[in-house]
């Protein structure tokens, strides 16, 4: 079986494993206070172009979203997200379990708009309702789409106008920044958001998310929150070393670029066959709509998830590529699909 | 510098890294549903002598304690622990943050007694107070001491009598079970507790705790709780592979035995020099009481933590050994100490 | 000014105050364990036709909803409501603050349907999502509409089929049961729901809701939950006495009938003038749609809330009557409106 | 039976009921935004000598403690209390259920000391532990003792030095301020604490606590917290009217003085008979130590609670007087006790 089920099926890029191996018998300080984590922080600060950000290493996306949101909001404050947002659907109510309402705005392509934010803000007017206080975005989104610099700037301005914090989930920020059509940079994120993260789990690390705090208010006692939520690894250097490997040269972006390339091959190949897509994604998640019969055939050899039923005969599936996707996987898929469609 | 600061300064035992390397480019299912995790579960089930336990892999001790306790207790129910218990002191209020009061009993050597449990149980009589519902132990304890089979059986019986759950923190269960004087086995834990865990982080793994559920009530919807608390790793196979390596032969216990051996060398050496200890620990944590002046000298070359001030001239320090402690570290320490004491 | 702003502007019905005055210098047991509360429980048990229900007296609707839901659900479980439901909009995120996601279904007239429940249930399939476990209804609804016995039975059956609890918010159950077209009784509620409440605050009491537990699982340690949430009144007899007064004869229903009568007078009068309504409500809340200019005129003399803007020229307002609404208030309003419309 | 079980056995002082009766058919705004609540706020501001405090009316002590503490602390922050403190023992873990650890200091007579606060503060040094951020006191204490102005000033200074908030539970502040030996005033409380409350439930009101916020940071969005915790009464005027009655003249203090007078009669009478007391209380709670046999006899005619067993033959009981305690109750008790002791 060949898997297009997700971008976290394999271990870590060999250059990461190699660096871990070299450091294996060093005696490092615990809890992320080691020299590797510090070095990784310096590299990331250089990449985002700001010395005054704070960086904490966490183990996964849900944990990072949970901590970023719950460490800042007071109990009556709510977070705004696209209805498709990961925090709304796929985190088992983690934000609510931390006490906060998630306010949603319906978005066809996964991207939140200033209009949606503004409407939700103005509808919540009294102490009988929750108080919107943060906006949550992800780039790339759950549907593989990305924000332009103009769009993110508009959202940034909308947030400033209404006193809302802006937090960006970057579990797949690598593929977003390397996508065709993208004009955002890490530096832009550092100036347009209060906090964001640079995802490692889905871009070649064993595990790890680098949470970058741009607004100092988000950093107050953040390590207490990490500890309390069980998110402070004893061997924090384990993630530090990986980010050192990802950012000491261009590895982080190379891996994302490869994933995108594989996805665009899939996309172009299917477009050539006349396949329709749910959305036009420039990143490593593609959402082709296929006949049920064909999907069943593909499932004999390929792993992937179903996104949604379109009509009686058609379903949208999700194909995900990663740093580890081989070109032969893509060729195999396209060849088989072509045969099935003929 | 040579570190005796803790048992999580180094990476992973080479045989673990090796197995991770071999599996690195496999495509595994996510979220702990992969073949390696399943294989590791089978190996652990064999080691605990029960097919009907459930096993979940988590990333650290605080996370495991938090999940084990909060997934079972209702909001008005409390957990009983020794006053020195990790959940009471060193987890930044994680249990309270999940809504539960931690009831403490003062214990000189870190070991809870049936008498303490019984007293706390009988003092809580009405709905104006919390309802004690779980007992939390760790073996080995925060002070390196261990429970005998008779002691654990007494506590088990006390819990059954009062309708209390019994949960055992096994972050250092390896060194407990390999300690001189120990007569407990993993099989005993599986029959005397409702749940316990087999710590990996402090016994040679990169990260990971194997949470073993003996009482099926603890397993109901446990994966929902994992997800909600940000504890479900996308690449769950990362921990599965490590436990496969630790339990496919005797590695887990060999590593713990080494740590104990190094600690006993330290202890015997210091006893020979007339050094007094806070408690008599048979495991990898030792608590010698030394003159302040000598401690300052040792700190020039060795890393360790201070446990508590004893009097104007003396302080108790904590020395921790691990699977990675070299004999030369121990010899260096003893040699230097002997010189300082002469 | 004459207020149609809500049904809790006045104090208590004189027969309630009178009974409180008579009992004032008695020495009663605290915390709802007094003879008056016990007597009130007996009267309510007779009214609902079941001896085996449990009854607890609470101070308000949000407190009762919060306790009923959070005392039963585990952290990963969610409650389903109409999008207009009080718990979704007007309780400042109380349910989320207690850790639970509120899943909503859009409902034009405030009434949830088995179809909506079923859809939300079937969409939530894995531990990555919350688990729907309870359905929340209110009768009468936020829009004044009521459920028929057939509708509530269908929802009951849908809940049983999917293992969902059914909880009914009865803050305005009096007006629902006394409405034209209603065919439900308190006895029906006791057999079709797991728990419901009989609202006092909005039906002539100073404060108080009688929470009736039909499913014994809801009653386990419920008094602990009350205490913990600050909901156990020291002078619990204060609410007990009021329910004694409301249920020792037919007072509870007389008061609701009066409120409905006043509302229907308003409705009929406005219908005669050709006024349109947002929904067809048979209870004490009416939602006429009026011209902005007319609303401004009415606001000179009458207090009421705005429900929603309909179009550039029209807004829907909410008029609420109560046990204390005088016929002259209604006549004044209709007379003034007629003049304004002429 | 005559009850000395508590100070909340009776309803309300007749002057309070009378004022409620007069206002009964007025149409008041909801949620504490009415003219009576506003008038009561003005009267209390005058009594505490500050115009710039904020005042919110709540229904009981546990609710007020819960709100005052949880609305201010962040999740990793803890509150310090005497081990006997109401929040530690008798609120069913309400503070922990809101996420905060309660740190305790053992105090023989119920009064916390600067030494205890300082010790707990200095022991909590890293993010692995909770961060002490608030001190909770009650005056009078659970054992009827009171703080002098010098003592409260010392605690105030200690809190300022360590950046700790100071919150004072005034459920029984009336009897404290009217006690012999007291030199504190409401004005002092307003300058020495960040927030405190003036208890009504235990001093002649049907229900109600007036929460006085002296530090504006405590007031930020406090009404959201009230609503979210189910503490915002629809008929908030119900409590406003009562405080208007209690503070428009000297009624609040007259009632407390009466309670104290009755308690001192009991105390003096028993001292004359040679009875020993657990503590020397100048307020309305007395803790005599009596022979078991005598206690059993007294229980035939009087209601009271047992405080603690002293030795095989003796137990300490708690006798509580109130605004409603009649002199004849006291005389009866003393007469019977004298007979039993003879």
Short mmCIF file of C-alpha atoms in Angstrom, two decimals, chain B:
data_model
loop_
_atom_site.label_atom_id
_atom_site.label_comp_id
_atom_site.label_asym_id
_atom_site.label_seq_id
_atom_site.Cartn_x
_atom_site.Cartn_y
_atom_site.Cartn_z
CA UNK B 1 30.82 19.12 34.01
CA UNK B 2 29.40 15.75 34.95
CA UNK B 3 25.69 15.71 35.61
CA UNK B 4 23.89 13.84 38.37
CA UNK B 5 21.02 16.31 38.02
CA UNK B 6 18.50 13.83 36.69
CA UNK B 7 17.90 10.70 34.68
CA UNK B 8 16.86 12.43 31.50
CA UNK B 9 19.97 14.31 30.42
CA UNK B 10 20.93 12.03 27.55
CA UNK B 11 18.98 10.95 24.47
CA UNK B 12 18.01 7.30 24.04
CA UNK B 13 19.79 4.02 24.42
CA UNK B 14 21.53 3.17 21.10
CA UNK B 15 19.43 0.03 20.55
CA UNK B 16 16.35 2.22 20.63
CA UNK B 17 17.78 4.73 18.18
CA UNK B 18 18.78 1.90 15.93
CA UNK B 19 15.27 0.50 15.78
CA UNK B 20 13.90 3.97 15.08
CA UNK B 21 16.35 4.37 12.25
CA UNK B 22 15.36 1.08 10.66
CA UNK B 23 11.66 2.02 10.73
CA UNK B 24 12.19 5.61 9.65
CA UNK B 25 10.89 5.46 6.11
CA UNK B 26 8.04 3.04 6.69
CA UNK B 27 4.57 4.49 6.22
CA UNK B 28 2.82 3.99 9.54
CA UNK B 29 -0.72 4.73 10.61
CA UNK B 30 -1.08 7.78 12.82
CA UNK B 31 -2.19 8.34 16.40
CA UNK B 32 -0.78 5.16 17.92
CA UNK B 33 -2.79 2.86 15.68
CA UNK B 34 0.31 1.53 13.91
CA UNK B 35 1.86 -1.93 13.91
CA UNK B 36 4.82 -0.96 16.11
CA UNK B 37 2.60 0.37 18.85
CA UNK B 38 0.49 -2.75 18.58
CA UNK B 39 3.57 -4.96 18.81
CA UNK B 40 4.79 -3.00 21.84
CA UNK B 41 1.38 -3.43 23.47
CA UNK B 42 1.62 -7.18 22.96
CA UNK B 43 5.07 -7.27 24.53
CA UNK B 44 3.94 -5.27 27.53
CA UNK B 45 0.84 -7.41 27.98
CA UNK B 46 3.11 -10.41 28.14
CA UNK B 47 5.36 -8.65 30.66
CA UNK B 48 2.45 -7.77 32.94
CA UNK B 49 0.89 -11.19 32.49
CA UNK B 50 -2.53 -10.02 31.41
CA UNK B 51 -4.12 -9.96 27.98
CA UNK B 52 -7.05 -7.85 29.11
CA UNK B 53 -5.24 -4.66 30.02
CA UNK B 54 -5.32 -1.59 27.74
CA UNK B 55 -2.14 0.27 26.93
CA UNK B 56 -1.77 3.84 25.72
CA UNK B 57 1.51 5.61 24.96
CA UNK B 58 1.93 9.13 26.32
CA UNK B 59 4.77 11.63 26.25
CA UNK B 60 5.62 12.34 29.88
CA UNK B 61 4.83 11.90 33.56
CA UNK B 62 2.78 15.02 34.23
CA UNK B 63 0.70 14.36 31.12
CA UNK B 64 0.09 10.77 32.19
CA UNK B 65 -0.82 11.67 35.76
CA UNK B 66 -3.14 14.40 34.55
CA UNK B 67 -4.90 12.11 32.09
CA UNK B 68 -5.15 9.11 34.39
CA UNK B 69 -6.68 11.16 37.18
CA UNK B 70 -8.87 13.61 35.30
CA UNK B 71 -10.30 11.04 32.92
CA UNK B 72 -11.77 9.05 35.80
CA UNK B 73 -12.74 11.43 38.58
CA UNK B 74 -15.93 13.46 38.57
CA UNK B 75 -15.55 17.16 39.48
CA UNK B 76 -16.23 16.76 43.21
CA UNK B 77 -13.87 13.84 43.63
CA UNK B 78 -10.36 14.19 45.01
CA UNK B 79 -7.13 12.24 44.86
CA UNK B 80 -5.06 11.29 47.92
CA UNK B 81 -1.28 11.49 47.77
CA UNK B 82 1.77 11.67 50.00
CA UNK B 83 2.60 15.33 50.66
CA UNK B 84 5.80 14.82 48.69
CA UNK B 85 3.89 13.37 45.72
CA UNK B 86 4.83 14.67 42.27
CA UNK B 87 1.23 15.68 41.57
CA UNK B 88 1.15 17.77 44.73
CA UNK B 89 4.37 19.69 44.32
CA UNK B 90 6.00 19.48 40.93
CA UNK B 91 3.27 19.56 38.32
CA UNK B 92 2.27 23.20 38.59
CA UNK B 93 -1.19 22.37 39.85
CA UNK B 94 -2.07 20.24 36.82
CA UNK B 95 -4.57 18.17 38.78
CA UNK B 96 -6.28 21.21 40.27
CA UNK B 97 -6.28 22.85 36.84
CA UNK B 98 -8.28 19.82 35.72
CA UNK B 99 -10.68 20.54 38.59
CA UNK B 100 -9.69 18.15 41.35
CA UNK B 101 -8.49 18.73 44.88
CA UNK B 102 -5.31 16.93 45.89
CA UNK B 103 -5.57 15.70 49.49
CA UNK B 104 -2.21 15.18 51.15
CA UNK B 105 -0.85 13.07 53.97
CA UNK B 106 2.48 13.95 55.47
CA UNK B 107 5.01 11.14 54.87
CA UNK B 108 8.61 11.35 55.99
CA UNK B 109 10.02 8.96 53.41
CA UNK B 110 7.69 9.56 50.50
CA UNK B 111 5.57 6.46 51.06
CA UNK B 112 1.86 6.73 51.70
CA UNK B 113 0.32 4.43 54.32
CA UNK B 114 -3.11 2.82 54.73
CA UNK B 115 -3.47 4.79 57.96
CA UNK B 116 -3.09 8.08 56.12
CA UNK B 117 -5.52 7.06 53.42
CA UNK B 118 -8.05 5.89 55.96
CA UNK B 119 -7.85 9.11 57.99
CA UNK B 120 -8.36 11.34 54.96
CA UNK B 121 -11.22 9.13 53.81
CA UNK B 122 -13.07 9.24 57.13
CA UNK B 123 -12.61 13.00 57.59
CA UNK B 124 -14.54 13.71 54.38
CA UNK B 125 -18.13 13.00 55.18
CA UNK B 126 -20.53 15.43 53.53
CA UNK B 127 -21.22 17.23 50.29
CA UNK B 128 -19.68 20.37 51.79
CA UNK B 129 -16.32 18.68 51.36
CA UNK B 130 -14.73 16.95 48.41
CA UNK B 131 -15.13 13.19 48.09
CA UNK B 132 -11.85 11.20 48.14
CA UNK B 133 -12.05 8.72 45.27
CA UNK B 134 -8.52 7.83 44.17
CA UNK B 135 -5.15 7.11 45.72
CA UNK B 136 -2.00 8.15 43.89
CA UNK B 137 1.34 6.47 44.66
CA UNK B 138 4.66 6.50 42.92
CA UNK B 139 7.17 3.65 42.94
CA UNK B 140 9.96 4.46 43.33
CA UNK B 141 8.89 7.53 45.28
CA UNK B 142 10.15 11.08 45.02
CA UNK B 143 12.69 10.15 47.68
CA UNK B 144 13.88 7.01 45.96
CA UNK B 145 12.14 4.66 48.38
CA UNK B 146 10.10 1.67 47.24
CA UNK B 147 6.98 -0.20 48.31
CA UNK B 148 7.10 -3.85 49.30
CA UNK B 149 4.48 -6.26 48.04
CA UNK B 150 2.99 -6.39 51.53
CA UNK B 151 2.73 -2.59 51.71
CA UNK B 152 1.14 -2.28 48.29
CA UNK B 153 -1.28 -5.08 49.12
CA UNK B 154 -2.32 -3.30 52.32
CA UNK B 155 -2.94 -0.12 50.38
CA UNK B 156 -4.83 -2.07 47.72
CA UNK B 157 -7.06 -3.59 50.41
CA UNK B 158 -7.61 -0.22 52.06
CA UNK B 159 -8.67 1.22 48.69
CA UNK B 160 -11.06 -1.63 47.97
CA UNK B 161 -12.61 -1.26 51.42
CA UNK B 162 -13.32 2.43 50.88
CA UNK B 163 -14.24 2.33 47.19
CA UNK B 164 -11.09 4.20 46.19
CA UNK B 165 -9.28 3.72 42.92
CA UNK B 166 -5.54 3.00 43.09
CA UNK B 167 -3.27 4.58 40.50
CA UNK B 168 0.50 4.09 40.51
CA UNK B 169 2.92 6.56 38.92
CA UNK B 170 5.66 4.42 37.44
CA UNK B 171 7.86 7.13 35.95
CA UNK B 172 10.69 5.30 37.79
CA UNK B 173 9.11 1.86 38.08
CA UNK B 174 12.14 0.32 36.38
CA UNK B 175 14.55 1.23 39.15
CA UNK B 176 11.95 0.29 41.78
CA UNK B 177 11.48 -3.20 40.39
CA UNK B 178 15.25 -3.74 40.03
CA UNK B 179 16.07 -2.43 43.51
CA UNK B 180 17.56 -4.55 46.24
CA UNK B 181 14.77 -5.43 48.62
CA UNK B 182 12.04 -5.17 46.01
CA UNK B 183 9.61 -8.09 45.84
CA UNK B 184 7.06 -6.55 43.46
CA UNK B 185 6.69 -7.44 39.78
CA UNK B 186 4.83 -5.87 36.85
CA UNK B 187 2.35 -8.72 37.28
CA UNK B 188 1.72 -7.65 40.86
CA UNK B 189 1.07 -4.06 39.75
CA UNK B 190 -1.41 -5.32 37.20
CA UNK B 191 -3.37 -7.12 39.88
CA UNK B 192 -3.04 -4.59 42.73
CA UNK B 193 -3.76 -1.30 40.90
CA UNK B 194 -6.51 0.05 38.70
CA UNK B 195 -3.89 1.60 36.45
CA UNK B 196 -0.18 2.30 36.43
CA UNK B 197 2.50 3.30 33.99
CA UNK B 198 5.86 2.07 32.88
CA UNK B 199 8.10 5.08 32.49
CA UNK B 200 10.30 5.42 29.45
CA UNK B 201 11.55 9.02 29.62
CA UNK B 202 13.59 8.30 32.76
CA UNK B 203 14.73 4.88 31.63
CA UNK B 204 16.40 5.22 28.28
CA UNK B 205 13.69 6.31 25.85
CA UNK B 206 13.69 9.64 24.01
CA UNK B 207 10.29 10.19 25.49
CA UNK B 208 7.29 8.10 26.42
CA UNK B 209 5.28 6.51 29.18
CA UNK B 210 3.30 3.29 28.71
CA UNK B 211 0.03 3.75 30.56
CA UNK B 212 -1.42 0.36 31.52
CA UNK B 213 -5.12 0.26 32.39
CA UNK B 214 -6.14 -2.75 34.48
CA UNK B 215 -9.65 -1.58 35.40
CA UNK B 216 -11.76 -1.36 32.22
CA UNK B 217 -13.66 1.62 33.62
CA UNK B 218 -10.47 3.66 33.23
CA UNK B 219 -10.38 2.86 29.52
CA UNK B 220 -13.81 4.15 28.60
CA UNK B 221 -13.29 6.80 25.93
CA UNK B 222 -9.71 7.28 27.09
CA UNK B 223 -8.55 8.15 23.58
CA UNK B 224 -11.00 11.06 23.55
CA UNK B 225 -9.33 12.36 26.69
CA UNK B 226 -5.89 11.94 25.13
CA UNK B 227 -6.90 13.88 22.06
CA UNK B 228 -8.61 16.61 24.05
CA UNK B 229 -5.61 17.22 26.25
CA UNK B 230 -3.22 17.42 23.29
CA UNK B 231 -1.62 14.11 24.23
CA UNK B 232 -2.27 12.11 21.09
CA UNK B 233 0.87 12.23 18.96
CA UNK B 234 0.37 12.24 15.20
CA UNK B 235 3.45 10.03 14.92
CA UNK B 236 2.44 7.80 17.83
CA UNK B 237 4.59 5.05 16.33
CA UNK B 238 7.58 7.04 17.60
CA UNK B 239 6.82 5.85 21.14
CA UNK B 240 5.59 2.44 20.04
CA UNK B 241 8.91 1.65 18.39
CA UNK B 242 10.81 2.62 21.52
CA UNK B 243 8.75 0.34 23.77
CA UNK B 244 9.15 -2.41 21.22
CA UNK B 245 12.90 -2.00 21.65
CA UNK B 246 12.67 -1.82 25.44
CA UNK B 247 10.47 -4.90 25.84
CA UNK B 248 11.37 -7.24 22.99
CA UNK B 249 14.18 -8.47 25.23
CA UNK B 250 15.20 -7.44 28.72
CA UNK B 251 16.51 -3.97 27.80
CA UNK B 252 14.07 -2.04 29.99
CA UNK B 253 15.24 -3.83 33.11
CA UNK B 254 18.90 -3.86 32.15
CA UNK B 255 18.89 -0.09 31.89
CA UNK B 256 17.21 0.31 35.28
CA UNK B 257 19.62 -2.16 36.86
CA UNK B 258 22.54 -0.16 35.55
CA UNK B 259 21.16 3.06 37.01
CA UNK B 260 20.67 1.36 40.37
CA UNK B 261 24.16 -0.11 40.28
CA UNK B 262 25.70 3.30 39.72
CA UNK B 263 23.60 4.78 42.53
CA UNK B 264 24.55 2.04 44.96
CA UNK B 265 28.21 2.59 44.15
CA UNK B 266 27.74 6.25 45.05
CA UNK B 267 25.86 5.36 48.21
CA UNK B 268 28.30 2.71 49.38
CA UNK B 269 31.23 4.98 48.67
CA UNK B 270 29.71 7.81 50.67
CA UNK B 271 28.64 5.54 53.53
CA UNK B 272 32.24 4.39 53.75
CA UNK B 273 33.21 8.05 54.18
CA UNK B 274 30.68 8.43 56.99
CA UNK B 275 28.20 10.54 55.00
CA UNK B 276 24.64 10.57 56.35
CA UNK B 277 21.56 10.29 54.09
CA UNK B 278 18.07 11.81 54.30
CA UNK B 279 16.48 8.43 53.57
CA UNK B 280 17.72 4.96 52.80
CA UNK B 281 17.07 4.70 49.06
CA UNK B 282 17.76 1.48 47.15
CA UNK B 283 17.17 3.12 43.75
CA UNK B 284 18.76 5.63 41.41
CA UNK B 285 18.13 8.72 43.52
CA UNK B 286 20.39 9.31 46.54
CA UNK B 287 20.04 12.06 49.12
CA UNK B 288 23.32 12.59 50.96
CA UNK B 289 23.66 15.34 53.56
CA UNK B 290 26.80 17.39 53.14
CA UNK B 291 28.53 20.42 54.52
CA UNK B 292 27.77 23.61 52.59
CA UNK B 293 31.45 24.22 51.92
CA UNK B 294 31.87 20.79 50.38
CA UNK B 295 28.75 21.21 48.25
CA UNK B 296 30.16 24.42 46.84
CA UNK B 297 33.38 22.63 45.92
CA UNK B 298 31.52 19.75 44.26
CA UNK B 299 29.44 22.20 42.23
CA UNK B 300 32.59 23.27 40.40
CA UNK B 301 32.63 19.97 38.57
CA UNK B 302 29.29 18.22 39.09
CA UNK B 303 25.71 19.16 38.38
CA UNK B 304 23.06 18.18 40.95
CA UNK B 305 20.06 19.69 42.72
CA UNK B 306 19.60 20.74 46.31
CA UNK B 307 16.83 18.88 48.10
CA UNK B 308 16.51 20.79 51.36
CA UNK B 309 18.45 22.72 53.94
CA UNK B 310 19.07 20.59 57.02
CA UNK B 311 20.70 23.07 59.40
CA UNK B 312 23.02 26.05 59.32
CA UNK B 313 25.94 24.00 58.15
CA UNK B 314 24.34 21.17 56.17
CA UNK B 315 22.18 20.66 53.14
CA UNK B 316 20.75 17.53 51.57
CA UNK B 317 21.51 17.20 47.87
CA UNK B 318 20.01 14.85 45.29
CA UNK B 319 22.23 12.69 43.08
CA UNK B 320 20.50 10.87 40.24
CA UNK B 321 22.01 8.17 38.07
CA UNK B 322 20.61 6.73 34.87
CA UNK B 323 21.06 4.11 32.14
CA UNK B 324 23.72 6.46 30.71
CA UNK B 325 25.75 7.15 33.84
CA UNK B 326 29.30 6.03 33.29
CA UNK B 327 31.27 4.31 36.02
CA UNK B 328 33.94 6.95 35.60
CA UNK B 329 31.43 9.66 36.63
CA UNK B 330 30.82 7.82 39.88
CA UNK B 331 34.51 7.22 40.51
CA UNK B 332 35.32 10.88 39.85
CA UNK B 333 32.65 12.03 42.26
CA UNK B 334 33.70 9.69 45.04
CA UNK B 335 37.36 10.52 44.59
CA UNK B 336 36.71 14.27 44.74
CA UNK B 337 34.42 13.93 47.73
CA UNK B 338 36.98 11.86 49.60
CA UNK B 339 39.59 14.53 48.99
CA UNK B 340 37.23 17.24 50.20
CA UNK B 341 36.29 15.32 53.32
CA UNK B 342 39.91 14.56 54.24
#
